[in-house]
Short mmCIF file of C-alpha atoms in Angstrom, two decimals:
data_model
loop_
_atom_site.label_atom_id
_atom_site.label_comp_id
_atom_site.label_asym_id
_atom_site.label_seq_id
_atom_site.Cartn_x
_atom_site.Cartn_y
_atom_site.Cartn_z
CA ILE A 300 -10.59 -27.19 0.61
CA VAL A 301 -8.43 -24.32 -0.58
CA SER A 302 -7.66 -21.18 1.38
CA THR A 303 -5.50 -18.21 0.55
CA CYS A 304 -2.87 -16.17 2.27
CA SER A 305 -2.92 -12.68 0.80
CA ILE A 306 -0.69 -9.68 1.30
CA LEU A 307 -2.12 -6.32 0.30
CA ASP A 308 0.34 -3.41 0.24
CA LEU A 309 -1.56 -0.22 1.12
CA LYS A 310 1.41 2.08 0.62
CA GLY A 311 0.19 5.35 -0.88
CA LEU A 312 -3.53 4.60 -0.35
CA THR A 313 -5.61 7.78 -0.31
CA LEU A 314 -9.17 8.46 0.74
CA PHE A 315 -9.97 9.40 -2.87
CA GLN A 316 -8.81 5.97 -4.11
CA PHE A 317 -10.83 4.21 -1.43
CA ASN A 318 -13.97 6.17 -2.29
CA ALA A 319 -13.55 5.30 -5.98
CA ALA A 320 -13.34 1.56 -5.21
CA ARG A 321 -15.76 1.38 -2.27
CA SER A 322 -18.82 0.05 -4.15
CA ILE A 323 -16.80 -2.68 -5.89
CA LEU A 324 -15.10 -3.65 -2.64
CA GLN A 325 -18.44 -3.86 -0.86
CA ARG A 326 -19.97 -6.08 -3.60
CA VAL A 327 -16.94 -8.38 -3.74
CA THR A 328 -16.83 -8.73 0.05
CA SER A 329 -20.52 -9.58 0.18
CA LEU A 330 -20.22 -12.19 -2.61
CA ASP A 331 -17.11 -13.75 -1.06
CA GLN A 332 -18.68 -14.12 2.36
CA ALA A 333 -21.94 -15.52 0.96
CA ASN A 334 -20.35 -18.01 -1.46
CA TYR A 335 -16.74 -18.64 -0.39
CA PRO A 336 -16.66 -18.10 3.39
CA GLU A 337 -13.60 -20.26 4.07
CA PHE A 338 -11.55 -19.32 0.98
CA LEU A 339 -9.74 -16.56 2.87
CA GLY A 340 -7.13 -18.14 5.10
CA GLU A 341 -5.31 -15.00 6.28
CA MET A 342 -4.92 -11.51 4.87
CA TYR A 343 -2.11 -9.16 5.80
CA LEU A 344 -2.61 -5.46 5.03
CA VAL A 345 0.88 -3.95 5.14
CA ASN A 346 2.14 -0.37 5.00
CA SER A 347 -1.28 0.87 6.07
CA PRO A 348 -1.31 4.68 6.18
CA TRP A 349 -2.87 6.62 9.05
CA ILE A 350 -6.01 7.21 6.97
CA PHE A 351 -6.68 3.46 6.91
CA LYS A 352 -7.86 3.50 10.53
CA GLY A 353 -10.91 5.47 9.37
CA ILE A 354 -11.33 3.36 6.23
CA TRP A 355 -11.21 0.17 8.32
CA SER A 356 -14.05 1.50 10.50
CA ILE A 357 -16.16 1.68 7.30
CA ILE A 358 -15.12 -1.73 5.92
CA ARG A 359 -15.20 -3.75 9.13
CA PRO A 360 -19.04 -3.85 9.51
CA TRP A 361 -19.30 -5.41 6.02
CA LEU A 362 -17.36 -8.43 7.29
CA GLY A 363 -18.38 -11.28 9.56
CA ARG A 364 -16.47 -11.73 12.82
CA ARG A 365 -14.66 -14.81 11.53
CA THR A 366 -13.47 -12.90 8.45
CA GLN A 367 -12.44 -9.93 10.60
CA SER A 368 -10.25 -12.24 12.70
CA LYS A 369 -8.36 -13.33 9.55
CA ILE A 370 -7.34 -9.79 8.59
CA HIS A 371 -4.17 -8.37 10.12
CA ILE A 372 -3.38 -4.67 9.75
CA LEU A 373 0.35 -3.95 9.95
CA THR A 374 1.77 -0.47 9.53
CA ASN A 375 5.50 -0.77 8.76
CA LYS A 376 8.26 -3.24 7.86
CA ASN A 377 9.42 -3.54 11.48
CA GLN A 378 5.92 -4.67 12.36
CA TYR A 379 4.92 -6.77 9.34
CA LEU A 380 8.11 -8.60 8.37
CA PRO A 381 8.38 -10.67 11.60
CA VAL A 382 4.66 -11.55 11.32
CA LEU A 383 4.96 -12.56 7.65
CA GLN A 384 8.07 -14.64 8.37
CA LYS A 385 6.04 -16.80 10.77
CA VAL A 386 3.68 -17.90 7.97
CA ILE A 387 5.61 -17.38 4.72
CA ASP A 388 9.16 -18.47 3.87
CA MET A 389 11.44 -15.46 3.21
CA ASP A 390 12.10 -16.88 -0.29
CA ASN A 391 8.39 -16.33 -1.07
CA ILE A 392 8.01 -12.82 0.38
CA PRO A 393 8.53 -10.19 -2.36
CA GLU A 394 11.78 -8.25 -2.16
CA PHE A 395 9.94 -4.90 -2.01
CA LEU A 396 8.38 -6.11 1.28
CA GLY A 397 11.74 -7.18 2.74
CA GLY A 398 11.77 -10.78 1.52
CA LYS A 399 14.03 -12.57 -0.94
CA CYS A 400 11.62 -13.25 -3.82
CA LYS A 401 12.80 -11.75 -7.14
CA CYS A 402 10.37 -13.15 -9.69
CA PRO A 403 11.34 -12.27 -13.31
CA ASN A 404 8.08 -10.41 -14.04
CA GLY A 405 7.56 -9.30 -10.45
CA CYS A 406 6.04 -11.33 -7.66
CA ILE A 407 2.58 -9.84 -8.11
CA LEU A 408 2.16 -11.28 -11.63
CA SER A 409 4.12 -14.51 -11.13
CA GLN A 410 1.12 -16.68 -10.20
CA PRO A 411 -1.50 -17.77 -12.73
CA GLY A 412 -4.71 -15.82 -12.44
CA PRO A 413 -7.12 -13.49 -14.20
CA TRP A 414 -4.39 -10.85 -14.57
CA ASP A 415 -2.86 -13.17 -17.20
CA LEU A 416 -6.10 -13.48 -19.18
CA VAL A 417 -8.05 -10.24 -19.22
CA GLU A 418 -7.77 -6.49 -19.26
CA VAL A 419 -10.27 -4.64 -17.17
CA VAL A 420 -12.25 -2.23 -19.33
CA GLY A 421 -14.98 -1.20 -16.87
CA THR A 422 -14.76 0.89 -13.73
CA ALA A 423 -16.72 1.31 -10.54
CA SER A 424 -18.35 4.43 -11.92
CA ASN A 425 -19.86 2.76 -14.99
CA GLY A 426 -20.99 -0.56 -13.53
CA PRO A 427 -19.44 -4.03 -13.37
CA ALA A 428 -16.02 -4.43 -14.98
CA LEU A 429 -15.94 -6.26 -18.28
CA GLY A 430 -13.00 -8.34 -19.50
CA THR A 431 -11.49 -8.80 -22.92
CA PRO A 432 -8.90 -11.46 -23.69
CA ALA A 433 -5.32 -10.20 -23.49
CA GLU A 434 -3.29 -10.51 -26.67
#
């Protein structure tokens, strides 16, 4: 059984951005909970702006209680860095979040995944995203 530990940096998140992605986020959340309920180990939402409190009140009902308990909302480095250090070695926390990781292409793209294989050509406004192989 595989589970993930994810860090999502919400720095600069606006209500406009959330509204643009809301339908995709809702579909993905629903699919994940129905088909991969234990895949999410823990998720840390860091640098959450004040607006996120309202956004969270919209998102939270989409999630089961068990999933809700795995999501940790942390506002600033003084709050999130000690929490992250308890579960992630400082060498694996990206430098821009206060850790020591300096991956050559940036920590976000250093792990294999779909970001290595496809470019997203669809958007929330025109239906499901389509992928084309990256060159």
